[in-house]
Short mmCIF file of C-alpha atoms in Angstrom, two decimals:
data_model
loop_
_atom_site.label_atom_id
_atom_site.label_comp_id
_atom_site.label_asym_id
_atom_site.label_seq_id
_atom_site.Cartn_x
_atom_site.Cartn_y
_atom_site.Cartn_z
CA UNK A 327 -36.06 -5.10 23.83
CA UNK A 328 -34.00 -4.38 20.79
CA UNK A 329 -33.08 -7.37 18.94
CA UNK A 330 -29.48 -7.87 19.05
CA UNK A 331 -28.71 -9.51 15.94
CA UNK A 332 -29.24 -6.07 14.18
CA UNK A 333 -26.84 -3.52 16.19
CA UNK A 334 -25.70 -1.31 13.64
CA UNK A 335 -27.85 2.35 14.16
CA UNK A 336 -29.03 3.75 10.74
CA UNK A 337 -26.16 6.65 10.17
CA UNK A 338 -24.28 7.71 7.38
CA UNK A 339 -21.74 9.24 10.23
CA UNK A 340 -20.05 6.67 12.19
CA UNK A 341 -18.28 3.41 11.06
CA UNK A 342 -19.83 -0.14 11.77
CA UNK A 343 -20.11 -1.60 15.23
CA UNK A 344 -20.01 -5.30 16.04
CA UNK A 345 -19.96 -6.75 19.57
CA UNK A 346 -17.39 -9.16 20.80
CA UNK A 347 -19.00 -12.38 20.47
CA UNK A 348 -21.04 -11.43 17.28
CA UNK A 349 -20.93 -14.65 14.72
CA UNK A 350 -21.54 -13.67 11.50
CA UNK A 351 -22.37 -15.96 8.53
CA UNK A 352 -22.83 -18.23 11.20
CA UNK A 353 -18.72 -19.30 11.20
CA UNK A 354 -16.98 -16.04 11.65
CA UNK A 355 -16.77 -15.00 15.26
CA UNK A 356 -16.18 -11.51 16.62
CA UNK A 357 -12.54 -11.59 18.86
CA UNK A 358 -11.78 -8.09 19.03
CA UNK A 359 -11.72 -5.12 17.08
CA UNK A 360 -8.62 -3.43 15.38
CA UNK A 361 -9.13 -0.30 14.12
CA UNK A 362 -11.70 1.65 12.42
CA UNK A 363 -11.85 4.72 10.21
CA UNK A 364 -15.07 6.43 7.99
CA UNK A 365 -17.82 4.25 7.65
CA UNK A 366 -16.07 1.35 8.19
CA UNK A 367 -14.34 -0.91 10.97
CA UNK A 368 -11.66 -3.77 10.98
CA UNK A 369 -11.91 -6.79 13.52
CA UNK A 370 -9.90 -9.86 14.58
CA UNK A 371 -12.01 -13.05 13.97
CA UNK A 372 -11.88 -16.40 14.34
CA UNK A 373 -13.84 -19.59 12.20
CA UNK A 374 -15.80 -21.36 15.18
CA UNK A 375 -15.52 -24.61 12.72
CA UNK A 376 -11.51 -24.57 11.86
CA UNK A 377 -10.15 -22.00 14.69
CA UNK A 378 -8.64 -20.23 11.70
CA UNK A 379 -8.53 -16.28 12.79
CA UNK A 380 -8.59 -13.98 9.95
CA UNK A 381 -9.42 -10.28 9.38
CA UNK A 382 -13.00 -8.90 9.17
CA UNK A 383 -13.65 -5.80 7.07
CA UNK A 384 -16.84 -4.15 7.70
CA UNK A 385 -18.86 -1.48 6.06
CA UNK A 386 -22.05 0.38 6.23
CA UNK A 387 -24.28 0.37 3.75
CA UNK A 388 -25.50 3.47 4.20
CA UNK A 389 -22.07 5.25 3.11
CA UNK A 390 -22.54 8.20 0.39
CA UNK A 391 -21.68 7.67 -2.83
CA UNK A 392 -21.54 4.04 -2.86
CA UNK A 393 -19.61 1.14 -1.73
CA UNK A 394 -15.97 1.52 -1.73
CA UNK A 395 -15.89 -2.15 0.07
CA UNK A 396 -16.88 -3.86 -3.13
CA UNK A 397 -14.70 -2.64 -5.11
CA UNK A 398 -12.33 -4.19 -3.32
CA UNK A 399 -13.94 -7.44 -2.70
CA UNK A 400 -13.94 -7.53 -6.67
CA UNK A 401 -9.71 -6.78 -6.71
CA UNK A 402 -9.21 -9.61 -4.42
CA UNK A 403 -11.23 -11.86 -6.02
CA UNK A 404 -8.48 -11.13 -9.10
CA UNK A 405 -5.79 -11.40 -7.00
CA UNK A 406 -6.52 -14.98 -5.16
CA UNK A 407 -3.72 -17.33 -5.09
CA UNK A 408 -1.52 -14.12 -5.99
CA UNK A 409 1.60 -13.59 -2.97
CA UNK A 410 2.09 -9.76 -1.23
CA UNK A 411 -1.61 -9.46 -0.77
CA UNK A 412 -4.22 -10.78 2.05
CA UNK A 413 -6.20 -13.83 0.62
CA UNK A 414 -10.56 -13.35 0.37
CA UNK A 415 -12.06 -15.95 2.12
CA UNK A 416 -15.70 -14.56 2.80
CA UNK A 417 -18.15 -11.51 1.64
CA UNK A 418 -21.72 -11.12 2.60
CA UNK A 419 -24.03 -8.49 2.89
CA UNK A 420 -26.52 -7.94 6.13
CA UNK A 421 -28.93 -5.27 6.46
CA UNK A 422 -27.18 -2.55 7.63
CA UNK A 423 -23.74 -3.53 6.55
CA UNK A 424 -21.75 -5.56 3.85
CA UNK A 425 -17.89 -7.22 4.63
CA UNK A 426 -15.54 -9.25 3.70
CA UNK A 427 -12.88 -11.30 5.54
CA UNK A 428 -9.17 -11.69 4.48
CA UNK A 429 -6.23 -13.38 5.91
CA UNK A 430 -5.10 -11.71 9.20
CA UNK A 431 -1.77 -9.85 8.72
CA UNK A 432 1.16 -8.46 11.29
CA UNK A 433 2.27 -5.19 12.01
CA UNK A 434 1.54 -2.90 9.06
CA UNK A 435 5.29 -1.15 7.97
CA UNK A 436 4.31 2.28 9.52
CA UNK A 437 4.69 0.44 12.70
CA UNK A 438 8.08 -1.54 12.08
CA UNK A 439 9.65 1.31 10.64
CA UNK A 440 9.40 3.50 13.87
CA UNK A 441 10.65 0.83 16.27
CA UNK A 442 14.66 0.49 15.06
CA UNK A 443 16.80 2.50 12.64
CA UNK A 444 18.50 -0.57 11.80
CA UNK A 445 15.19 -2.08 10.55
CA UNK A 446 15.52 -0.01 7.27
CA UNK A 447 17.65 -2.21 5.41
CA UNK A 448 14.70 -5.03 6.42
CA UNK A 449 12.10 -2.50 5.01
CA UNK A 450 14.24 -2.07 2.01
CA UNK A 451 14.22 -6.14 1.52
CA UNK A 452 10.61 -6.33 1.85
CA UNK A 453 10.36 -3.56 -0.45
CA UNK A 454 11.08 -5.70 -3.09
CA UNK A 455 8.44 -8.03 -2.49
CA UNK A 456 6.09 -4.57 -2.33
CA UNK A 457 7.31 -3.65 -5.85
CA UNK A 458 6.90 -6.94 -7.23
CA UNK A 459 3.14 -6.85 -6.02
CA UNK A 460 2.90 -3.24 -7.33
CA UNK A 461 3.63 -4.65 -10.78
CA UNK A 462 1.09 -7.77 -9.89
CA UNK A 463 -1.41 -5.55 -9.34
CA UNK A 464 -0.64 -3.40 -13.29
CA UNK A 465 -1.40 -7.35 -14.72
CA UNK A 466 -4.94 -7.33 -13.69
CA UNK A 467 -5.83 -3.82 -14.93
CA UNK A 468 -5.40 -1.45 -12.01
CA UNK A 469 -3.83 1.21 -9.95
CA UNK A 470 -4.21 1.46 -5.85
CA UNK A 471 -3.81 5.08 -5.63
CA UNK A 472 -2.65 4.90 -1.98
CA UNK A 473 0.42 3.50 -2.10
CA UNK A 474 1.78 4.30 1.60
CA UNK A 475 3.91 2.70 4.45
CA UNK A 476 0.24 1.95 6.73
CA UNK A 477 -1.15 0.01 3.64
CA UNK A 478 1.43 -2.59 3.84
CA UNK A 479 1.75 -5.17 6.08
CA UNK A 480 3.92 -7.94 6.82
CA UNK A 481 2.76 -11.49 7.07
CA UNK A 482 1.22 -13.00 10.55
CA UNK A 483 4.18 -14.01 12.41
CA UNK A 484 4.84 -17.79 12.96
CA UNK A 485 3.38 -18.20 9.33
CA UNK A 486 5.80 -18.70 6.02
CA UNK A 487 4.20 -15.40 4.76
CA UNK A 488 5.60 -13.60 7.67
CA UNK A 489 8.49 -13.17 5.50
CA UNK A 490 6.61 -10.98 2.82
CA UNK A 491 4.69 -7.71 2.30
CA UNK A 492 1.47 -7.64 1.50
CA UNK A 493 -0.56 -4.73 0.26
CA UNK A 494 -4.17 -3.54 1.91
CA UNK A 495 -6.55 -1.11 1.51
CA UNK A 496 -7.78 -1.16 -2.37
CA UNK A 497 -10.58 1.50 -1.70
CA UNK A 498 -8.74 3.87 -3.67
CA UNK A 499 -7.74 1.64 -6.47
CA UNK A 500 -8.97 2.52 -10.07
CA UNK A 501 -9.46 0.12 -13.25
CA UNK A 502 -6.85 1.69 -16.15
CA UNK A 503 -7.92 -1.16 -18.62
CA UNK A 504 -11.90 -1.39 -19.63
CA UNK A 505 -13.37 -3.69 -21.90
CA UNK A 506 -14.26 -2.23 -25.39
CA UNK A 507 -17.69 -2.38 -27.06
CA UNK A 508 -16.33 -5.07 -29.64
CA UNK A 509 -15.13 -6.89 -26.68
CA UNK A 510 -11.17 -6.12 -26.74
CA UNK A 511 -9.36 -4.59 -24.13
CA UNK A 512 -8.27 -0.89 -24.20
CA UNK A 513 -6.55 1.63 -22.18
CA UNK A 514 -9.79 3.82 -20.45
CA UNK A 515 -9.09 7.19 -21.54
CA UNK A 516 -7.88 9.27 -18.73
CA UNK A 517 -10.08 12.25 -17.83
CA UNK A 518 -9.35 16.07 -18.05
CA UNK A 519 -9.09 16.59 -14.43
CA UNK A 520 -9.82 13.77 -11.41
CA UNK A 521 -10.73 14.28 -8.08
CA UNK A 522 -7.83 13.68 -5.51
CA UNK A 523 -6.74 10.59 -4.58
CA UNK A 524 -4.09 9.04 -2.26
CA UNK A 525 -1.69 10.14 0.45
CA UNK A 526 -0.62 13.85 0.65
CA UNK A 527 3.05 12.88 1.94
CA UNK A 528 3.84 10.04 -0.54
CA UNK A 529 1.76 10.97 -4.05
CA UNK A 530 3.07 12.36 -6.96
CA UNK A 531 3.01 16.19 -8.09
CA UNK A 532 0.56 15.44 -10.77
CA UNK A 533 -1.74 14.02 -8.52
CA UNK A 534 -1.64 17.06 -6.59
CA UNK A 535 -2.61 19.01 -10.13
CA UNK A 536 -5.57 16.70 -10.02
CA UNK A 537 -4.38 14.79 -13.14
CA UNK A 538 -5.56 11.02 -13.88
CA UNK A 539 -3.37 8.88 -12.22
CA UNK A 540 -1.87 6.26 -14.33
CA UNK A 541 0.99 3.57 -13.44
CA UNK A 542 3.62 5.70 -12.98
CA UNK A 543 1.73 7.69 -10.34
CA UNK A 544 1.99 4.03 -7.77
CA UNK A 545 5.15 4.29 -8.75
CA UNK A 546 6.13 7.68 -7.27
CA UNK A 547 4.24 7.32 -4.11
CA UNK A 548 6.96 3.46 -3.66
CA UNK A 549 10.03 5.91 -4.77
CA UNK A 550 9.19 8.81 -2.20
CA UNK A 551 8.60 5.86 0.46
CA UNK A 552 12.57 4.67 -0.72
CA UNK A 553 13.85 7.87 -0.26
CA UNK A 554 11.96 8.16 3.25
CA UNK A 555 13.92 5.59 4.32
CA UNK A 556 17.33 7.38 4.05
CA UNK A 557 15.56 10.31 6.63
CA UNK A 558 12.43 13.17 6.53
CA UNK A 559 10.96 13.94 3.19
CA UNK A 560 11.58 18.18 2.79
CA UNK A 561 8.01 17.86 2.88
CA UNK A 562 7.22 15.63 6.11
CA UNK A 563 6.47 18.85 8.21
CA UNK A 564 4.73 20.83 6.61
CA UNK A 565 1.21 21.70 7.27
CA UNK A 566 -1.23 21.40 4.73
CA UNK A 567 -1.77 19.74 1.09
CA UNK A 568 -1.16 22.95 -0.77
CA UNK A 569 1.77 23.77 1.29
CA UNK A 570 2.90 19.96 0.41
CA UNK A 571 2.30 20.21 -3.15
CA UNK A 572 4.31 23.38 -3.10
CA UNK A 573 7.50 22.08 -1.94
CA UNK A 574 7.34 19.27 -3.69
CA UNK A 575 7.21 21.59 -6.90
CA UNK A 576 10.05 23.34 -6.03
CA UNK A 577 12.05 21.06 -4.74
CA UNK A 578 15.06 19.46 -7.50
CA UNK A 579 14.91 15.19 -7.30
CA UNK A 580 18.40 15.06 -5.77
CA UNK A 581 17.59 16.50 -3.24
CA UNK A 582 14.84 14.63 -2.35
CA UNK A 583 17.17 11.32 -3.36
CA UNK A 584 20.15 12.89 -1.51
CA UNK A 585 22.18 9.69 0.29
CA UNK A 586 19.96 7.59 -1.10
CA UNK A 587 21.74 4.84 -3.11
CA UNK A 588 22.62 5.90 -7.02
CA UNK A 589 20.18 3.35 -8.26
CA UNK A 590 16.89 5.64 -7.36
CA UNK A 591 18.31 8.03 -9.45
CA UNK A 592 17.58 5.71 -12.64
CA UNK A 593 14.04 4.95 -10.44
CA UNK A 594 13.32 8.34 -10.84
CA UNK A 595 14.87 8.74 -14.53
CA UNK A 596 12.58 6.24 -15.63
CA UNK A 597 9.42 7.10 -14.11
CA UNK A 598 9.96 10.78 -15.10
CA UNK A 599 9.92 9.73 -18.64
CA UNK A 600 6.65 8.25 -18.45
CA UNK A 601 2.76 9.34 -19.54
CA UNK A 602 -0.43 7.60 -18.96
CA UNK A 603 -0.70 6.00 -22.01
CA UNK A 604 3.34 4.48 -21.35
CA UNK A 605 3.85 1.38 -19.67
CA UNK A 606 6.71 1.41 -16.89
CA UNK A 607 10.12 -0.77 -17.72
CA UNK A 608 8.69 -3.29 -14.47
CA UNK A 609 11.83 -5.22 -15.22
CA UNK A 610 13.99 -2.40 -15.15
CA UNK A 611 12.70 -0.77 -11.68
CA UNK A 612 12.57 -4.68 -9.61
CA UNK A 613 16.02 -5.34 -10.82
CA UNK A 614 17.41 -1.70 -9.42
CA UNK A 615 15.96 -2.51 -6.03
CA UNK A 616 17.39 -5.81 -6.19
CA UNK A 617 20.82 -4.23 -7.34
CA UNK A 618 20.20 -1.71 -3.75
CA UNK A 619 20.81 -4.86 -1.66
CA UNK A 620 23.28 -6.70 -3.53
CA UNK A 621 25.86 -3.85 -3.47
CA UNK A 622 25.47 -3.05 0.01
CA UNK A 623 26.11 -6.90 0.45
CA UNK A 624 23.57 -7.27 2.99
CA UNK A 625 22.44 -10.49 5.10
CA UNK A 626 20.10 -10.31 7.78
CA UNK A 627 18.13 -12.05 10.74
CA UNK A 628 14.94 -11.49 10.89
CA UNK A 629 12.99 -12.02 14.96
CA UNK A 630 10.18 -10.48 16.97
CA UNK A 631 10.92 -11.09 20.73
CA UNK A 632 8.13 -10.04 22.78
CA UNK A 633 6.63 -8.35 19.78
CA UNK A 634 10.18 -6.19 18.77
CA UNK A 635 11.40 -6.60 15.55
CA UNK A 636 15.16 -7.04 15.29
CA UNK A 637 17.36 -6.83 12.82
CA UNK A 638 20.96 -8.57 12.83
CA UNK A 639 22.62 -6.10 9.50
CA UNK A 640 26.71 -7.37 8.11
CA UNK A 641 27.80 -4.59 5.74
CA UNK A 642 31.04 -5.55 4.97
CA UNK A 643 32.43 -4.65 1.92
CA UNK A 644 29.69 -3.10 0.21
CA UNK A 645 30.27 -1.58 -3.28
CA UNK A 646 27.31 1.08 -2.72
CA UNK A 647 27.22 4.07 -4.11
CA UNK A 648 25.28 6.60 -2.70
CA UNK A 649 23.61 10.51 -3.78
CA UNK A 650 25.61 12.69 -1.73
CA UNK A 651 25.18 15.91 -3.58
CA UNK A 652 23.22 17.09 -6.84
CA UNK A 653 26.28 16.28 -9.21
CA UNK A 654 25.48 12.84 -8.76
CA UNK A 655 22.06 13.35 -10.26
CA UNK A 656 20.78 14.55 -14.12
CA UNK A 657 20.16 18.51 -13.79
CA UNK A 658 16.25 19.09 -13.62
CA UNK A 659 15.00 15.78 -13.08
CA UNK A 660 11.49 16.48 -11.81
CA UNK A 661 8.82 14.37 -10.59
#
């Protein structure tokens, strides 16, 4: 008979498997799983002490190339008491697997985004909070890489944090500041060429040419996620990364911001004139989000019936400006 407290077969090839019931660390119990991806799962748990459910990230330990789960165990730890990003309330490691278990979120933004047009100016509110944590995360030395509408999430509903997004998924995420052998803090010095990193759709152009990502990379992937919001991307069809990269190349920044409100356009002004070395104007970019809503004069009402997220939108009397054509736009503004 096979013991059951070890269920996890020995393979670098499929992700971690717990059974419903399962209680690890002897509080955490197994409710249900809710996704899984790699070398890795994601269940619904619940403390058998407090009733408190929460999220349960697991990984194998047999994963090539080492453990992308501690990395982020060691971001969160950073991050605790920080708002826009789950809370770490457990890690372990077990024999065949190591985890870590966060606060349990609601719908990630992929999901709210496809369920009512109206819901963009909602997205575009929560934004902000998005971009504020973006900037949160610069503070304690790194980058996430993956910046994309499936890595945020809003709160759990019924809880005050419902109102915010909050970031996941810091696999990805690189350190930008390292500690230097006389014990000051530097920039790390970005390397010749990097492997690829991040999202196809939303990531920069550089990042296709396999540069180092610095700050103003994150910042790309939240501007192209902006401008999704206005309709398609010119490259949300196409087929493959080269074919992705190539568009992107060739395609001018209005037209990429065209209809989108005028205050991208300084977004993308800004960010342009950036390096690795710069730091980004983070007051600059938060305020012209802010200054997005304001003009358009919006109030909302935020519910989920039966799991639906609607969106009561006034517009009335908005002052917004938006890109209609390229003369709104600097000539040869790239990415």
């Amino acid at each position: 008979t096979v013991n059951q407290k070890w269920y996890l077969i020995r393979s670098d090839s499929g992700p971690v498997q717990i059974p419903k019931g399962e209680i690890i660390s002897k509080r955490w119990r197994i409710i249900k799983k809710l996704g899984e991806g790699g070398c890795g799962a994601v269940y619904k748990v619940e403390n058998i002490h407090t009733k408190q459910e929460a999220a349960l990230k697991a990984e194998s330990n047999f994963v090539s190339g080492g453990s992308v789960l501690k990395l982020e165990v060691q971001i969160l730890q950073r991050l605790l008491n920080r708002p826009y990003v789950a809370q770490l309330l457990h890690s372990g490691k077990r024999e065949t697997y190591c985890y870590v278990v966060m606060t349990l979120l609601g719908e990630s933004l992929r999901h709210i985004t496809k369920l009512e047009k109206i819901v963009v100016v909602f997205t575009l509110y929560r934004m902000l909070h998005q971009a504020n944590f973006v900037f949160s995360l610069k503070s304690i030395g790194f980058i996430h890489r993956d910046i994309k509408p499936a890595n945020m999430a809003v709160g759990k509903f019924g809880t005050p944090e419902y109102r915010f997004i909050h970031i996941l998924d810091f696999g990805l995420a690189r350190e930008f500041v390292v500690m230097s052998s006389g014990g000051k803090l530097k920039m790390r010095r970005p390397r010749a060429r990097a492997l690829f990193r991040g999202t196809t759709r939303y990531c920069s152009i550089s990042t296709h040419e396999k540069s180092e990502q610095g700050r103003m990379d994150d910042l790309w992937c939240l501007l192209y996620m902006l401008a999704e919001l206005r309709g398609p991307l010119p490259w949300t069809n196409a087929s493959d990364k080269k074919e992705v990269y190539e568009i992107k190349r060739r395609t001018e920044i209005d037209v990429v911001l065209e209809n989108c409100p005028v205050q991208l356009v300084k977004f993308a002004e800004h960010i342009s004139s950036l390096n690795y070395y710069m730091r980004p104007d983070y007051v600059l970019l938060y305020e012209l989000l802010r200054d997005v809503m304001k003009a358009g004069r919006f109030r909302w009402d935020c519910r989920t019936p039966h799991g639906r997220y609607t969106i009561r939108v006034d517009y009335i009397g908005s002052s917004q400006q938006y890109c209609h054509n390229s003369k709104a736009l600097p000539a040869k503004l790239k990415p």
